[in-house]
Amino acid sequence: MRLRLIHRDLDIVQRTWYQLRHHSLGRDMYSTAAKALEQLHPGSARANQAKGENNAFNKESRHGRSETDGRTAAFLQLPLSPLIDPKLQAARNRYKARKPEPSREPSEFQKKLAKNPYALALATPVRNCAITGVRLPNQFLLDFGLAPHPRTGKPWQMPRLALDSNVTVLGEATSSTHTSQLPTTTSSNTDPGAMFPSRRPARPVAGSYIVSQRNAVKFMSEIRRRSYMQMVPYRWKLDTRFKTDNIVWREDMDEFVLDLMRRKVFRLLGYLSSRPAAYITACHKYQDIQKKHQPGAVLWLGNPNGDETTKEEPPPPYAMVKYRSAGNIPVYNLPMLLGPYFLDQLRGSKELFGGALVVIKQKRNSLESLMHLWKMMGYITSDADNRQ
């Protein structure tokens, strides 16, 4: 029994030696343990082995590195902790590192892109049409919101263009002043001035989008109540200020939207023509367009002063004219877009509109006008195609 205990102690001591002999900090402890084993069992094989290894360590310390230094150095190269490993930290923070700040000076391409009305139209937020379900940039959609009637307090679904204008424009240029409250099909005469709120609500209700086409707006005026309720946004039903059962939709909404668009374009063209920077310049022939600098669009106003000798064919929808090597420029039929009333008002406001053609320069201040002209062309052309 005593012999077993001795062998167990020797195994423990030897195992400890082999763990410490490869560590520089354990050399002193290894030497002390070898001396203790020599005192317990003098002359034994294990004691002699430990003594020889201790002498080898001492020899290494006196004469430098030995043959076993390569194995010892390889053993001492322990793996780094993940907390301090630079390669692992770089791999982890690769996608968390903050991106460098963009340059404050835009490039030439960015400058051209910022002046392109079609690129800006495509960059507007994408919204969903309530009728067709198609997703388009909101530049190609009509935004409708709810506004309380100034007398009855009932919610009226009106274009956001009218709500943002903050003016009463109803009944002046529309063909009808009749309205209907869905789902009834009867119409009742109402006060034209009361069909549009004199001021916007403090917190307008979030809008519902419809594709910017006249036939789509007509479709909304012809559907039944059940189909209409399916297109009402769910957030309108949750709004406690209005009841969806009392929402009123104009029967002549397509004419009303067209009138708002014409007023908007008329106001923008009047603003550009009044600026001293000459955003709009007169042009006598299509050949003269090549001499203009930075043209953005061409407006065809028809025969000047009703002169039949210079009668020209009106440009078709989405007509284009070639401009040098820069590409095509749209040509808008202004009598079709503005109508006779606003066209006469525009001709009488400035002399430069007295000719047959005018050119709008593509500048920063004219981008809104170019975008509204393109949107209005799409609104009117869709109905003209269906009539043909």
Short mmCIF file of C-alpha atoms in Angstrom, two decimals:
data_model
loop_
_atom_site.label_atom_id
_atom_site.label_comp_id
_atom_site.label_asym_id
_atom_site.label_seq_id
_atom_site.Cartn_x
_atom_site.Cartn_y
_atom_site.Cartn_z
CA MET A 1 0.00 0.00 0.00
CA ARG A 2 2.84 2.32 0.86
CA LEU A 3 4.54 1.52 -2.43
CA ARG A 4 1.37 2.51 -4.33
CA LEU A 5 1.24 5.86 -2.57
CA ILE A 6 4.86 6.53 -3.42
CA HIS A 7 4.26 5.74 -7.10
CA ARG A 8 1.20 8.00 -7.09
CA ASP A 9 3.20 10.86 -5.63
CA LEU A 10 5.92 10.31 -8.18
CA ASP A 11 3.40 10.36 -11.03
CA ILE A 12 1.92 13.65 -9.82
CA VAL A 13 5.35 15.24 -9.43
CA GLN A 14 6.48 14.00 -12.85
CA ARG A 15 3.30 15.24 -14.52
CA THR A 16 3.87 18.64 -12.97
CA TRP A 17 7.49 18.61 -14.21
CA TYR A 18 6.48 18.00 -17.78
CA GLN A 19 4.00 20.91 -17.58
CA LEU A 20 6.51 23.30 -16.11
CA ARG A 21 9.64 22.35 -18.01
CA HIS A 22 8.38 24.12 -21.17
CA HIS A 23 7.59 27.35 -19.35
CA SER A 24 10.29 29.82 -18.53
CA LEU A 25 8.61 30.87 -15.28
CA GLY A 26 8.54 27.26 -14.06
CA ARG A 27 12.23 26.46 -14.41
CA ASP A 28 13.02 27.41 -10.84
CA MET A 29 10.10 25.39 -9.55
CA TYR A 30 11.23 22.46 -11.71
CA SER A 31 14.72 22.56 -10.22
CA THR A 32 13.32 22.63 -6.69
CA ALA A 33 11.06 19.66 -7.39
CA ALA A 34 13.99 17.67 -8.86
CA LYS A 35 16.03 18.22 -5.72
CA ALA A 36 13.09 17.12 -3.56
CA LEU A 37 12.71 13.88 -5.55
CA GLU A 38 16.42 13.18 -5.18
CA GLN A 39 16.11 13.49 -1.40
CA LEU A 40 13.05 11.20 -1.23
CA HIS A 41 14.35 8.47 -3.56
CA PRO A 42 18.10 8.83 -4.08
CA GLY A 43 19.47 6.88 -7.00
CA SER A 44 16.10 6.01 -8.53
CA ALA A 45 15.61 6.14 -12.31
CA ARG A 46 13.05 8.91 -12.11
CA ALA A 47 15.23 10.98 -9.84
CA ASN A 48 18.17 10.64 -12.20
CA GLN A 49 15.96 11.63 -15.17
CA ALA A 50 14.76 14.73 -13.37
CA LYS A 51 18.32 15.56 -12.34
CA GLY A 52 19.56 15.28 -15.91
CA GLU A 53 16.80 17.48 -17.25
CA ASN A 54 17.50 20.04 -14.55
CA ASN A 55 21.17 20.10 -15.55
CA ALA A 56 20.12 20.58 -19.19
CA PHE A 57 18.02 23.59 -18.24
CA ASN A 58 20.87 25.08 -16.26
CA LYS A 59 23.20 24.50 -19.19
CA GLU A 60 20.80 26.29 -21.53
CA SER A 61 20.70 29.26 -19.21
CA ARG A 62 24.53 29.47 -19.16
CA HIS A 63 25.38 28.81 -22.79
CA GLY A 64 22.35 30.24 -24.64
CA ARG A 65 19.82 28.34 -26.74
CA SER A 66 19.96 24.57 -27.15
CA GLU A 67 18.49 22.05 -29.55
CA THR A 68 15.17 21.99 -27.69
CA ASP A 69 14.67 25.77 -27.89
CA GLY A 70 12.73 25.46 -31.18
CA ARG A 71 10.19 23.11 -29.65
CA THR A 72 9.93 25.27 -26.52
CA ALA A 73 9.43 28.49 -28.53
CA ALA A 74 6.70 26.85 -30.60
CA PHE A 75 5.00 25.72 -27.42
CA LEU A 76 5.10 29.23 -25.97
CA GLN A 77 3.23 30.76 -28.99
CA LEU A 78 -0.24 30.50 -27.48
CA PRO A 79 -3.30 31.75 -29.47
CA LEU A 80 -4.32 35.34 -28.83
CA SER A 81 -7.53 36.11 -27.06
CA PRO A 82 -10.40 37.25 -29.35
CA LEU A 83 -10.53 40.43 -27.31
CA ILE A 84 -7.05 41.50 -28.39
CA ASP A 85 -6.64 39.72 -31.73
CA PRO A 86 -6.34 42.56 -34.29
CA LYS A 87 -7.34 40.39 -37.26
CA LEU A 88 -10.50 39.16 -35.57
CA GLN A 89 -11.42 42.65 -34.42
CA ALA A 90 -10.90 44.00 -37.95
CA ALA A 91 -13.16 41.28 -39.40
CA ARG A 92 -15.88 42.01 -36.86
CA ASN A 93 -15.79 45.78 -37.34
CA ARG A 94 -15.53 45.60 -41.11
CA TYR A 95 -19.23 46.32 -41.71
CA LYS A 96 -19.70 48.39 -38.56
CA ALA A 97 -17.16 51.05 -39.39
CA ARG A 98 -18.62 54.43 -40.21
CA LYS A 99 -18.54 55.39 -43.84
CA PRO A 100 -16.45 58.39 -44.80
CA GLU A 101 -18.28 61.67 -45.08
CA PRO A 102 -19.33 62.53 -48.64
CA SER A 103 -17.60 65.31 -50.39
CA ARG A 104 -19.29 68.66 -50.03
CA GLU A 105 -18.34 69.60 -53.55
CA PRO A 106 -20.65 67.76 -56.00
CA SER A 107 -19.21 66.31 -59.15
CA GLU A 108 -20.14 67.46 -62.62
CA PHE A 109 -22.52 64.53 -63.03
CA GLN A 110 -24.27 65.36 -59.76
CA LYS A 111 -24.69 68.96 -60.85
CA LYS A 112 -26.30 67.89 -64.11
CA LEU A 113 -28.51 65.39 -62.29
CA ALA A 114 -29.74 68.07 -59.87
CA LYS A 115 -30.94 70.15 -62.84
CA ASN A 116 -32.68 67.29 -64.63
CA PRO A 117 -36.45 67.46 -63.98
CA TYR A 118 -37.05 63.88 -65.11
CA ALA A 119 -34.41 62.50 -62.76
CA LEU A 120 -35.93 64.50 -59.90
CA ALA A 121 -39.38 63.14 -60.77
CA LEU A 122 -38.12 59.57 -60.66
CA ALA A 123 -36.38 60.26 -57.34
CA THR A 124 -39.61 61.21 -55.52
CA PRO A 125 -40.93 58.74 -52.90
CA VAL A 126 -42.73 55.69 -54.29
CA ARG A 127 -46.42 55.37 -53.40
CA ASN A 128 -49.22 52.93 -54.18
CA CYS A 129 -52.22 53.78 -56.39
CA ALA A 130 -55.53 53.04 -54.67
CA ILE A 131 -57.23 52.04 -57.94
CA THR A 132 -54.70 50.10 -59.97
CA GLY A 133 -52.37 49.03 -57.17
CA VAL A 134 -49.35 50.11 -59.22
CA ARG A 135 -46.39 51.60 -57.36
CA LEU A 136 -44.98 54.77 -58.89
CA PRO A 137 -43.04 57.85 -57.78
CA ASN A 138 -45.54 60.28 -56.31
CA GLN A 139 -44.70 62.78 -59.05
CA PHE A 140 -46.85 60.62 -61.35
CA LEU A 141 -49.67 60.27 -58.80
CA LEU A 142 -52.42 62.56 -57.50
CA ASP A 143 -52.49 63.00 -53.74
CA PHE A 144 -55.98 63.27 -52.22
CA GLY A 145 -56.69 64.27 -48.64
CA LEU A 146 -59.66 65.04 -46.42
CA ALA A 147 -60.78 68.56 -45.58
CA PRO A 148 -63.79 69.50 -43.42
CA HIS A 149 -66.58 71.49 -45.01
CA PRO A 150 -66.55 75.03 -43.57
CA ARG A 151 -70.30 74.93 -42.84
CA THR A 152 -71.41 71.34 -42.36
CA GLY A 153 -68.11 69.93 -41.10
CA LYS A 154 -68.41 66.83 -43.32
CA PRO A 155 -65.17 65.46 -44.78
CA TRP A 156 -64.59 66.25 -48.43
CA GLN A 157 -61.99 64.33 -50.37
CA MET A 158 -59.97 66.98 -52.19
CA PRO A 159 -56.70 67.00 -54.13
CA ARG A 160 -53.71 67.95 -52.08
CA LEU A 161 -52.91 70.52 -54.76
CA ALA A 162 -56.07 72.38 -53.76
CA LEU A 163 -55.42 72.01 -50.05
CA ASP A 164 -51.89 73.33 -50.34
CA SER A 165 -53.02 76.29 -52.46
CA ASN A 166 -55.11 77.58 -49.55
CA VAL A 167 -57.43 79.52 -51.87
CA THR A 168 -61.05 79.20 -52.90
CA VAL A 169 -61.10 78.42 -56.60
CA LEU A 170 -64.16 76.24 -56.97
CA GLY A 171 -66.87 76.91 -59.47
CA GLU A 172 -64.97 79.47 -61.54
CA ALA A 173 -63.67 77.30 -64.37
CA THR A 174 -65.37 73.96 -63.80
CA SER A 175 -68.15 72.90 -66.07
CA SER A 176 -70.47 71.85 -63.28
CA THR A 177 -71.06 72.80 -59.67
CA HIS A 178 -72.90 69.62 -58.80
CA THR A 179 -71.59 67.21 -56.22
CA SER A 180 -72.68 63.83 -55.01
CA GLN A 181 -72.26 62.11 -51.71
CA LEU A 182 -71.36 58.49 -52.35
CA PRO A 183 -73.06 56.08 -52.73
CA THR A 184 -76.07 58.08 -53.89
CA THR A 185 -76.30 58.98 -57.57
CA THR A 186 -78.42 62.09 -57.19
CA SER A 187 -76.74 65.46 -57.32
CA SER A 188 -77.53 68.59 -55.36
CA ASN A 189 -76.62 72.21 -56.00
CA THR A 190 -74.22 73.60 -53.44
CA ASP A 191 -72.49 76.86 -52.94
CA PRO A 192 -69.40 76.89 -55.19
CA GLY A 193 -67.48 79.02 -52.77
CA ALA A 194 -68.17 76.61 -49.93
CA MET A 195 -66.96 73.54 -51.78
CA PHE A 196 -63.40 74.29 -50.87
CA PRO A 197 -62.21 75.27 -47.40
CA SER A 198 -60.96 78.82 -47.05
CA ARG A 199 -58.07 77.58 -44.93
CA ARG A 200 -56.32 74.31 -44.41
CA PRO A 201 -56.89 72.23 -41.31
CA ALA A 202 -54.18 72.44 -38.70
CA ARG A 203 -53.31 68.78 -39.20
CA PRO A 204 -54.30 67.48 -42.64
CA VAL A 205 -55.17 63.82 -42.93
CA ALA A 206 -52.61 61.61 -44.67
CA GLY A 207 -53.34 61.33 -48.36
CA SER A 208 -54.56 58.61 -50.67
CA TYR A 209 -52.83 58.36 -54.04
CA ILE A 210 -54.41 57.87 -57.47
CA VAL A 211 -52.52 57.57 -60.72
CA SER A 212 -52.33 60.92 -62.49
CA GLN A 213 -54.71 60.13 -65.34
CA ARG A 214 -58.00 61.78 -66.08
CA ASN A 215 -59.82 58.55 -66.85
CA ALA A 216 -58.78 57.19 -63.42
CA VAL A 217 -60.33 60.20 -61.68
CA LYS A 218 -63.49 59.74 -63.76
CA PHE A 219 -63.63 56.13 -62.68
CA MET A 220 -63.74 57.24 -59.04
CA SER A 221 -66.78 59.39 -59.82
CA GLU A 222 -68.66 56.47 -61.40
CA ILE A 223 -68.11 53.62 -58.94
CA ARG A 224 -70.58 52.57 -56.27
CA ARG A 225 -70.31 53.12 -52.56
CA ARG A 226 -69.19 49.58 -51.80
CA SER A 227 -66.31 49.74 -54.24
CA TYR A 228 -65.37 53.19 -53.02
CA MET A 229 -65.16 52.06 -49.39
CA GLN A 230 -62.69 49.37 -50.39
CA MET A 231 -60.33 52.08 -51.65
CA VAL A 232 -60.58 54.25 -48.54
CA PRO A 233 -57.29 54.06 -46.60
CA TYR A 234 -57.51 52.20 -43.34
CA ARG A 235 -55.96 55.11 -41.43
CA TRP A 236 -58.93 57.27 -42.46
CA LYS A 237 -61.26 54.81 -40.78
CA LEU A 238 -59.25 55.08 -37.55
CA ASP A 239 -59.30 58.88 -37.53
CA THR A 240 -61.80 60.07 -34.93
CA ARG A 241 -62.23 63.49 -36.53
CA PHE A 242 -64.06 62.14 -39.58
CA LYS A 243 -66.55 59.43 -40.40
CA THR A 244 -65.86 57.57 -43.61
CA ASP A 245 -69.59 57.15 -44.25
CA ASN A 246 -69.88 60.93 -44.71
CA ILE A 247 -67.01 61.44 -47.18
CA VAL A 248 -68.08 63.57 -50.15
CA TRP A 249 -66.58 63.19 -53.63
CA ARG A 250 -67.21 65.70 -56.43
CA GLU A 251 -68.87 64.42 -59.58
CA ASP A 252 -66.74 66.74 -61.73
CA MET A 253 -63.50 65.92 -59.93
CA ASP A 254 -61.65 65.33 -63.21
CA GLU A 255 -62.51 68.84 -64.40
CA PHE A 256 -61.65 70.26 -61.01
CA VAL A 257 -58.21 68.64 -60.97
CA LEU A 258 -57.56 69.85 -64.52
CA ASP A 259 -58.50 73.37 -63.51
CA LEU A 260 -56.12 73.24 -60.54
CA MET A 261 -53.29 72.02 -62.76
CA ARG A 262 -53.91 74.79 -65.27
CA ARG A 263 -53.87 77.41 -62.55
CA LYS A 264 -50.64 75.99 -61.17
CA VAL A 265 -48.88 76.02 -64.56
CA PHE A 266 -50.24 79.49 -65.35
CA ARG A 267 -48.87 80.82 -62.08
CA LEU A 268 -45.46 79.18 -62.60
CA LEU A 269 -45.11 80.50 -66.15
CA GLY A 270 -46.07 83.97 -64.99
CA TYR A 271 -43.43 83.82 -62.28
CA LEU A 272 -40.68 82.72 -64.67
CA SER A 273 -41.56 85.40 -67.22
CA SER A 274 -41.35 88.10 -64.55
CA ARG A 275 -37.84 87.19 -63.44
CA PRO A 276 -34.96 89.29 -64.81
CA ALA A 277 -32.86 86.17 -65.54
CA ALA A 278 -34.86 85.49 -68.73
CA TYR A 279 -35.92 81.94 -67.99
CA ILE A 280 -38.38 82.14 -70.92
CA THR A 281 -37.31 83.47 -74.31
CA ALA A 282 -39.26 83.96 -77.52
CA CYS A 283 -38.59 81.81 -80.56
CA HIS A 284 -39.94 82.31 -84.10
CA LYS A 285 -39.14 78.96 -85.72
CA TYR A 286 -38.10 75.49 -84.69
CA GLN A 287 -34.73 76.06 -86.33
CA ASP A 288 -34.05 78.91 -83.91
CA ILE A 289 -34.10 76.47 -81.00
CA GLN A 290 -30.59 75.34 -81.93
CA LYS A 291 -29.33 78.84 -81.10
CA LYS A 292 -30.76 78.82 -77.58
CA HIS A 293 -28.65 78.02 -74.55
CA GLN A 294 -29.75 75.30 -72.08
CA PRO A 295 -33.29 74.78 -73.40
CA GLY A 296 -35.50 72.62 -71.18
CA ALA A 297 -38.81 72.66 -73.05
CA VAL A 298 -40.55 74.30 -75.99
CA LEU A 299 -44.05 75.76 -75.64
CA TRP A 300 -46.19 75.94 -78.75
CA LEU A 301 -48.78 78.70 -78.33
CA GLY A 302 -50.52 78.37 -81.69
CA ASN A 303 -51.01 81.02 -84.34
CA PRO A 304 -50.09 84.47 -83.02
CA ASN A 305 -53.09 86.82 -82.92
CA GLY A 306 -55.16 84.42 -85.01
CA ASP A 307 -52.97 84.80 -88.09
CA GLU A 308 -54.07 82.13 -90.56
CA THR A 309 -51.15 82.72 -92.94
CA THR A 310 -48.68 81.19 -90.50
CA LYS A 311 -50.87 78.27 -89.59
CA GLU A 312 -48.89 75.30 -88.34
CA GLU A 313 -49.91 71.85 -87.26
CA PRO A 314 -50.06 71.52 -83.46
CA PRO A 315 -47.48 69.17 -81.99
CA PRO A 316 -48.82 65.75 -80.95
CA PRO A 317 -48.62 64.57 -77.33
CA TYR A 318 -45.08 63.87 -76.16
CA ALA A 319 -43.58 65.53 -79.24
CA MET A 320 -39.82 65.98 -79.24
CA VAL A 321 -37.39 68.18 -81.10
CA LYS A 322 -33.73 67.36 -81.63
CA TYR A 323 -31.29 69.74 -79.96
CA ARG A 324 -27.73 69.50 -81.22
CA SER A 325 -26.04 66.45 -79.72
CA ALA A 326 -27.55 66.81 -76.25
CA GLY A 327 -30.70 64.82 -77.01
CA ASN A 328 -34.41 65.57 -77.42
CA ILE A 329 -36.44 68.39 -75.90
CA PRO A 330 -40.20 68.06 -75.26
CA VAL A 331 -42.64 70.27 -77.13
CA TYR A 332 -45.90 71.09 -75.30
CA ASN A 333 -49.14 72.09 -76.96
CA LEU A 334 -50.03 74.97 -74.65
CA PRO A 335 -53.58 75.59 -76.03
CA MET A 336 -54.43 71.98 -75.18
CA LEU A 337 -52.84 72.16 -71.75
CA LEU A 338 -54.03 75.57 -70.55
CA GLY A 339 -57.23 75.96 -72.50
CA PRO A 340 -58.44 79.14 -74.21
CA TYR A 341 -59.10 81.11 -71.01
CA PHE A 342 -55.68 80.77 -69.39
CA LEU A 343 -53.91 80.99 -72.76
CA ASP A 344 -55.49 84.39 -73.41
CA GLN A 345 -54.54 85.52 -69.93
CA LEU A 346 -50.98 84.39 -70.54
CA ARG A 347 -50.74 86.15 -73.90
CA GLY A 348 -52.02 89.37 -72.39
CA SER A 349 -49.60 89.28 -69.44
CA LYS A 350 -46.31 89.38 -71.38
CA GLU A 351 -45.32 90.30 -74.93
CA LEU A 352 -42.99 87.32 -75.30
CA PHE A 353 -46.05 85.02 -75.30
CA GLY A 354 -47.40 86.76 -78.37
CA GLY A 355 -45.45 84.58 -80.78
CA ALA A 356 -45.89 80.96 -81.77
CA LEU A 357 -43.03 79.44 -79.78
CA VAL A 358 -41.24 80.11 -76.52
CA VAL A 359 -38.38 78.23 -74.90
CA ILE A 360 -38.01 77.53 -71.18
CA LYS A 361 -34.44 77.27 -69.98
CA GLN A 362 -33.46 74.33 -67.83
CA LYS A 363 -32.44 76.13 -64.66
CA ARG A 364 -32.91 75.47 -60.99
CA ASN A 365 -35.84 77.89 -60.69
CA SER A 366 -37.60 76.40 -63.72
CA LEU A 367 -37.49 72.74 -62.60
CA GLU A 368 -40.91 72.89 -60.92
CA SER A 369 -42.50 74.30 -64.07
CA LEU A 370 -40.96 71.59 -66.26
CA MET A 371 -42.12 68.85 -63.90
CA HIS A 372 -45.70 70.18 -63.75
CA LEU A 373 -45.88 70.49 -67.53
CA TRP A 374 -44.86 66.85 -67.94
CA LYS A 375 -47.34 65.71 -65.29
CA MET A 376 -50.15 67.72 -66.84
CA MET A 377 -49.38 66.25 -70.26
CA GLY A 378 -49.77 62.75 -68.84
CA TYR A 379 -53.04 63.67 -67.15
CA ILE A 380 -54.65 65.05 -70.32
CA THR A 381 -53.15 62.61 -72.83
CA SER A 382 -54.58 59.56 -71.08
CA ASP A 383 -58.12 60.85 -71.60
CA ALA A 384 -57.40 61.88 -75.20
CA ASP A 385 -56.16 58.38 -76.04
CA ASN A 386 -59.32 56.82 -74.67
CA ARG A 387 -61.51 59.14 -76.74
CA GLN A 388 -59.75 58.14 -79.93
#
